[in-house]
Short mmCIF file of C-alpha atoms in Angstrom, two decimals:
data_model
loop_
_atom_site.label_atom_id
_atom_site.label_comp_id
_atom_site.label_asym_id
_atom_site.label_seq_id
_atom_site.Cartn_x
_atom_site.Cartn_y
_atom_site.Cartn_z
CA MET A 1 -7.99 -1.52 25.17
CA THR A 2 -7.96 -1.77 21.38
CA LEU A 3 -8.94 -4.98 19.61
CA TRP A 4 -6.69 -6.03 16.70
CA ILE A 5 -7.64 -8.78 14.22
CA VAL A 6 -4.44 -10.07 12.60
CA ASP A 7 -4.72 -12.20 9.47
CA GLN A 8 -1.67 -14.47 9.25
CA GLN A 9 -2.22 -15.69 5.68
CA PRO A 10 -0.09 -13.08 3.83
CA ALA A 11 2.74 -13.59 6.34
CA ARG A 12 2.73 -17.32 5.63
CA ASN A 13 2.76 -16.72 1.88
CA LEU A 14 5.82 -14.49 2.21
CA GLY A 15 7.64 -17.11 4.24
CA LEU A 16 7.53 -14.75 7.21
CA THR A 17 5.48 -14.88 10.39
CA GLY A 18 2.82 -12.63 11.86
CA GLU A 19 3.51 -13.58 15.48
CA PRO A 20 5.93 -10.71 16.29
CA LEU A 21 3.21 -8.13 15.51
CA VAL A 22 0.77 -10.04 17.70
CA ASP A 23 3.34 -10.19 20.50
CA VAL A 24 3.95 -6.44 20.29
CA ILE A 25 0.20 -5.67 20.29
CA ARG A 26 -0.28 -7.75 23.44
CA GLY A 27 2.85 -6.35 25.01
CA CYS A 28 1.39 -2.86 24.61
CA GLY A 29 -1.69 -3.93 26.57
CA HIS A 30 -4.10 -4.52 23.69
CA GLU A 31 -6.09 -7.56 22.62
CA ALA A 32 -5.00 -9.43 19.47
CA ILE A 33 -7.01 -12.15 17.73
CA GLU A 34 -5.17 -14.24 15.15
CA THR A 35 -7.08 -15.63 12.20
CA ARG A 36 -6.43 -16.95 8.71
CA PHE A 37 -8.58 -15.65 5.88
CA ASP A 38 -9.10 -18.22 3.14
CA PRO A 39 -9.16 -16.26 -0.15
CA ALA A 40 -10.45 -19.28 -2.10
CA LYS A 41 -13.41 -19.91 0.20
CA GLN A 42 -13.85 -16.23 1.16
CA HIS A 43 -14.32 -16.84 4.84
CA LEU A 44 -12.57 -16.46 8.19
CA ALA A 45 -11.89 -19.01 10.85
CA PRO A 46 -15.30 -19.40 12.63
CA GLU A 47 -13.89 -18.36 15.99
CA ALA A 48 -13.09 -14.87 14.62
CA ILE A 49 -16.65 -14.05 13.52
CA PRO A 50 -18.02 -13.08 16.99
CA TYR A 51 -15.36 -10.39 17.32
CA PHE A 52 -16.53 -8.72 14.10
CA ASP A 53 -20.17 -9.12 15.14
CA SER A 54 -19.53 -7.53 18.53
CA GLY A 55 -19.48 -3.99 17.15
CA ARG A 56 -16.31 -3.18 19.13
CA PRO A 57 -13.89 -0.65 17.65
CA LEU A 58 -11.10 -2.64 16.08
CA ILE A 59 -8.14 -2.56 13.71
CA VAL A 60 -7.61 -5.26 11.08
CA THR A 61 -4.30 -6.11 9.46
CA GLY A 62 -3.64 -8.65 6.73
CA SER A 63 -4.12 -9.18 3.01
CA VAL A 64 -5.97 -6.82 0.67
CA GLY A 65 -8.58 -9.55 0.15
CA PHE A 66 -9.07 -9.92 3.89
CA ALA A 67 -9.50 -6.18 4.49
CA SER A 68 -11.87 -5.76 1.53
CA TRP A 69 -13.95 -8.75 2.60
CA ALA A 70 -14.14 -7.53 6.20
CA HIS A 71 -15.22 -4.02 5.17
CA THR A 72 -17.86 -5.48 2.86
CA HIS A 73 -19.44 -7.59 5.61
CA TRP A 74 -19.09 -5.31 8.66
CA PRO A 75 -19.34 -1.53 9.23
CA LEU A 76 -15.73 -1.24 10.37
CA ARG A 77 -14.63 2.23 11.46
CA PRO A 78 -11.75 2.83 11.04
CA GLY A 79 -10.99 -0.86 10.52
CA ALA A 80 -8.11 -1.20 8.07
CA PHE A 81 -8.16 2.57 7.39
CA CYS A 82 -9.36 1.97 3.84
CA SER A 83 -10.10 4.99 1.66
CA GLU A 84 -10.43 5.56 -2.07
CA ARG A 85 -8.38 8.72 -1.44
CA LEU A 86 -5.34 6.41 -1.25
CA GLU A 87 -5.63 5.96 -5.02
CA ALA A 88 -3.01 7.87 -7.03
CA ARG A 89 -5.67 9.83 -8.95
CA HIS A 90 -6.51 11.57 -5.67
CA TRP A 91 -3.21 12.04 -3.84
CA LEU A 92 -0.88 12.69 -6.78
CA PRO A 93 -2.55 15.99 -7.82
CA ALA A 94 -2.79 16.99 -4.14
CA TYR A 95 0.91 16.47 -3.37
CA GLY A 96 2.20 17.76 -6.71
CA VAL A 97 5.97 18.35 -6.78
CA LEU A 98 6.46 16.09 -3.76
CA THR A 99 5.60 13.10 -5.96
CA LEU A 100 7.74 11.04 -8.30
CA ASN A 101 5.17 11.01 -11.10
CA ALA A 102 4.03 14.63 -10.95
CA ASP A 103 3.78 14.66 -14.77
CA ALA A 104 1.42 11.69 -14.91
CA GLN A 105 -1.45 11.44 -17.37
CA TRP A 106 -4.66 9.51 -16.75
CA LEU A 107 -5.72 7.36 -19.69
CA THR A 108 -8.15 4.50 -20.10
CA TYR A 109 -6.65 1.28 -21.42
CA GLY A 110 -8.51 1.86 -24.70
CA GLU A 111 -7.08 5.38 -25.04
CA PHE A 112 -3.58 4.13 -24.24
CA LEU A 113 -3.74 1.53 -27.01
CA MET A 114 -4.75 4.20 -29.55
CA ARG A 115 -1.93 6.63 -28.74
CA PRO A 116 1.37 6.47 -30.66
CA ARG A 117 4.44 6.11 -28.41
CA THR A 118 7.86 7.45 -29.38
CA GLU A 119 9.38 7.48 -25.88
CA PRO A 120 9.51 4.96 -23.01
CA VAL A 121 6.70 5.32 -20.47
CA PHE A 122 5.98 4.01 -17.01
CA ILE A 123 2.50 2.55 -16.63
CA LYS A 124 0.47 1.25 -13.67
CA PRO A 125 -3.17 1.13 -12.54
CA ALA A 126 -4.46 4.57 -11.52
CA GLY A 127 -6.55 3.09 -8.73
CA GLY A 128 -3.93 0.74 -7.32
CA GLY A 129 -4.84 -2.93 -6.94
CA LYS A 130 -3.19 -5.96 -8.44
CA LEU A 131 -5.00 -6.37 -11.75
CA LEU A 132 -2.04 -4.90 -13.62
CA SER A 133 1.51 -4.55 -12.30
CA GLY A 134 3.56 -1.43 -12.91
CA LEU A 135 6.24 -1.63 -15.60
CA LEU A 136 8.41 0.34 -18.00
CA LEU A 137 7.20 0.09 -21.59
CA GLU A 138 9.54 0.82 -24.49
CA PRO A 139 8.27 2.38 -27.77
CA GLY A 140 6.84 -0.19 -30.15
CA THR A 141 6.54 -2.79 -27.39
CA ASN A 142 3.21 -4.53 -26.89
CA LEU A 143 1.90 -4.03 -23.34
CA GLN A 144 0.55 -7.57 -23.10
CA ASP A 145 3.87 -9.12 -24.17
CA ALA A 146 5.91 -6.87 -21.86
CA HIS A 147 3.67 -7.53 -18.87
CA PHE A 148 3.70 -11.28 -19.39
CA SER A 149 7.45 -11.34 -19.90
CA ARG A 150 8.10 -9.50 -16.63
CA HIS A 151 5.30 -10.81 -14.41
CA ARG A 152 4.41 -14.14 -16.09
CA ARG A 153 0.73 -13.28 -16.30
CA TRP A 154 -1.66 -11.19 -18.38
CA PRO A 155 -5.14 -10.39 -17.06
CA THR A 156 -8.12 -9.31 -19.12
CA ILE A 157 -8.10 -5.50 -19.07
CA PRO A 158 -11.40 -3.66 -19.73
CA GLU A 159 -11.11 -0.78 -22.22
CA ASP A 160 -12.31 1.71 -19.58
CA PHE A 161 -9.71 0.60 -17.02
CA LEU A 162 -7.90 3.76 -15.86
CA LEU A 163 -4.10 3.88 -16.13
CA LEU A 164 -1.42 6.18 -14.79
CA VAL A 165 1.09 6.93 -17.54
CA ALA A 166 4.25 8.86 -16.66
CA SER A 167 7.84 9.51 -17.72
CA PRO A 168 10.29 6.85 -16.47
CA ARG A 169 12.37 7.65 -13.39
CA GLU A 170 15.38 5.68 -12.19
CA ILE A 171 14.76 4.69 -8.57
CA LEU A 172 17.82 4.06 -6.42
CA GLY A 173 16.17 3.05 -3.15
CA GLU A 174 12.76 2.80 -1.50
CA TRP A 175 11.57 3.36 2.10
CA ARG A 176 8.22 2.81 3.82
CA PHE A 177 6.83 5.22 6.42
CA VAL A 178 3.81 4.87 8.68
CA ILE A 179 1.87 8.14 9.03
CA VAL A 180 -0.38 8.56 12.07
CA GLY A 181 -2.22 11.84 12.48
CA GLU A 182 0.28 14.57 11.68
CA GLN A 183 3.39 12.52 12.45
CA ALA A 184 5.65 10.14 10.57
CA ILE A 185 5.94 7.42 13.22
CA ALA A 186 8.26 4.74 11.81
CA ALA A 187 10.35 3.93 8.75
CA SER A 188 12.03 1.00 7.06
CA GLN A 189 14.02 0.55 3.91
CA TYR A 190 12.67 -2.27 1.77
CA LYS A 191 14.52 -1.98 -1.52
CA TRP A 192 17.82 -0.88 -3.02
CA GLY A 193 17.76 -1.07 -6.78
CA GLU A 194 16.11 -4.42 -7.49
CA THR A 195 17.30 -5.99 -4.24
CA LEU A 196 15.07 -6.37 -1.19
CA VAL A 197 16.70 -4.75 1.85
CA PHE A 198 14.85 -4.67 5.18
CA GLU A 199 16.56 -2.19 7.49
CA ARG A 200 15.02 0.04 10.16
CA GLY A 201 15.13 3.79 9.64
CA ALA A 202 15.64 6.05 6.63
CA PRO A 203 17.83 8.93 5.42
CA GLN A 204 16.95 12.36 6.83
CA GLU A 205 15.93 13.56 3.35
CA ALA A 206 13.34 10.76 3.15
CA TRP A 207 12.10 11.60 6.66
CA ALA A 208 11.68 15.22 5.56
CA VAL A 209 9.36 14.21 2.69
CA ALA A 210 7.37 11.88 4.95
CA ARG A 211 6.94 14.63 7.54
CA ALA A 212 5.81 17.03 4.83
CA ILE A 213 3.13 14.54 3.85
CA ALA A 214 2.10 14.05 7.49
CA VAL A 215 1.41 17.77 8.02
CA HIS A 216 0.04 18.42 4.53
CA THR A 217 -3.36 20.13 4.42
CA TRP A 218 -4.69 17.29 2.25
CA ARG A 219 -4.80 13.86 3.89
CA PRO A 220 -6.30 10.59 2.62
CA THR A 221 -7.12 9.18 6.07
CA GLU A 222 -5.76 9.50 9.59
CA VAL A 223 -3.49 6.43 9.40
CA PHE A 224 -1.76 5.34 6.20
CA VAL A 225 1.52 4.22 4.69
CA VAL A 226 3.67 6.25 2.31
CA ASP A 227 6.56 4.93 0.22
CA ILE A 228 9.42 7.33 -0.53
CA ALA A 229 11.78 6.79 -3.46
CA GLN A 230 15.34 8.09 -3.81
CA THR A 231 16.38 9.26 -7.28
CA SER A 232 19.34 11.19 -8.60
CA GLU A 233 17.20 14.32 -8.23
CA GLY A 234 16.18 13.75 -4.60
CA TYR A 235 13.46 11.99 -2.61
CA PHE A 236 9.82 11.79 -3.74
CA VAL A 237 6.52 10.15 -2.85
CA LEU A 238 6.27 6.90 -4.78
CA GLU A 239 3.01 5.45 -3.49
CA LEU A 240 0.41 5.51 -0.71
CA ASN A 241 -1.03 2.35 0.82
CA THR A 242 -3.68 1.29 3.30
CA PHE A 243 -2.18 0.75 6.75
CA GLY A 244 -3.99 -2.52 7.45
CA THR A 245 -2.78 -4.24 4.27
CA ALA A 246 0.81 -2.93 3.99
CA GLY A 247 3.92 -4.81 5.05
CA LEU A 248 5.77 -3.08 7.88
CA TYR A 249 9.18 -4.59 7.07
CA ALA A 250 11.73 -3.50 9.70
CA CYS A 251 9.68 -0.62 11.13
CA ASP A 252 9.54 -0.23 14.91
CA LEU A 253 6.33 -2.14 15.63
CA GLU A 254 5.94 -0.89 19.20
CA ASP A 255 6.01 2.74 18.08
CA ILE A 256 3.40 1.91 15.43
CA VAL A 257 1.04 0.03 17.74
CA ARG A 258 1.16 2.73 20.43
CA ALA A 259 0.47 5.47 17.87
CA VAL A 260 -2.25 3.70 15.86
CA ALA A 261 -4.27 2.11 18.68
CA PRO A 262 -6.02 5.32 19.89
CA TYR A 263 -7.51 5.87 16.43
CA ALA A 264 -9.57 2.68 16.62
CA ALA A 265 -12.01 4.36 19.00
CA GLU A 266 -12.76 7.29 16.70
#
């Protein structure tokens, strides 16, 4: 029986609920502990601590802060299936033409500021994270102004902060897939244009890309999430994410739980 620790905080922030996942976990015969990680105080509900201290194999799901904090304080294996190999600087060169930003350059923030720009570029953090949000930057436009205008915030960016800089691509739709071992287990649409659309399943062309990633000789970790984008030129890998911190949208939760649970014991 696999132990799951489910942080409900991100679900509450999204106006959703984490209970269905918990219900599915228990319905599949596994143990689920619900907790709420307080990002301001950096601690869990006290009743959850003994489960982490027990040394049992477990899977955690919840916010990025929750997963990072848990991995810092306990030797979780596989835990939230965290891996630095989920950063674009690792998987993008490995997957090559399967990716949307196959032409990407890697520049520090300081280098980016020094380079003249005559064409629009797409820019986002090379290592993922939320310090800087991805955006399209027009020539002559100040990055700080553009970021604040779109996202209403501007963080302090160190000069050595690594950026992914690529040619812009028009994205028509986006789908999320859960990869377990060498199989694409479940899929959900989550966006069409700029509109959020949560619908189970995906076009066959998107499934084909996800399956190609699942059987690829290079893999970031045994369980992860891959986002596939539709463009006028076809379907491409948009992003990889950690399983334990990614929204599952309208994916089939029972299929996911049954496929992921065995990996907790490894």
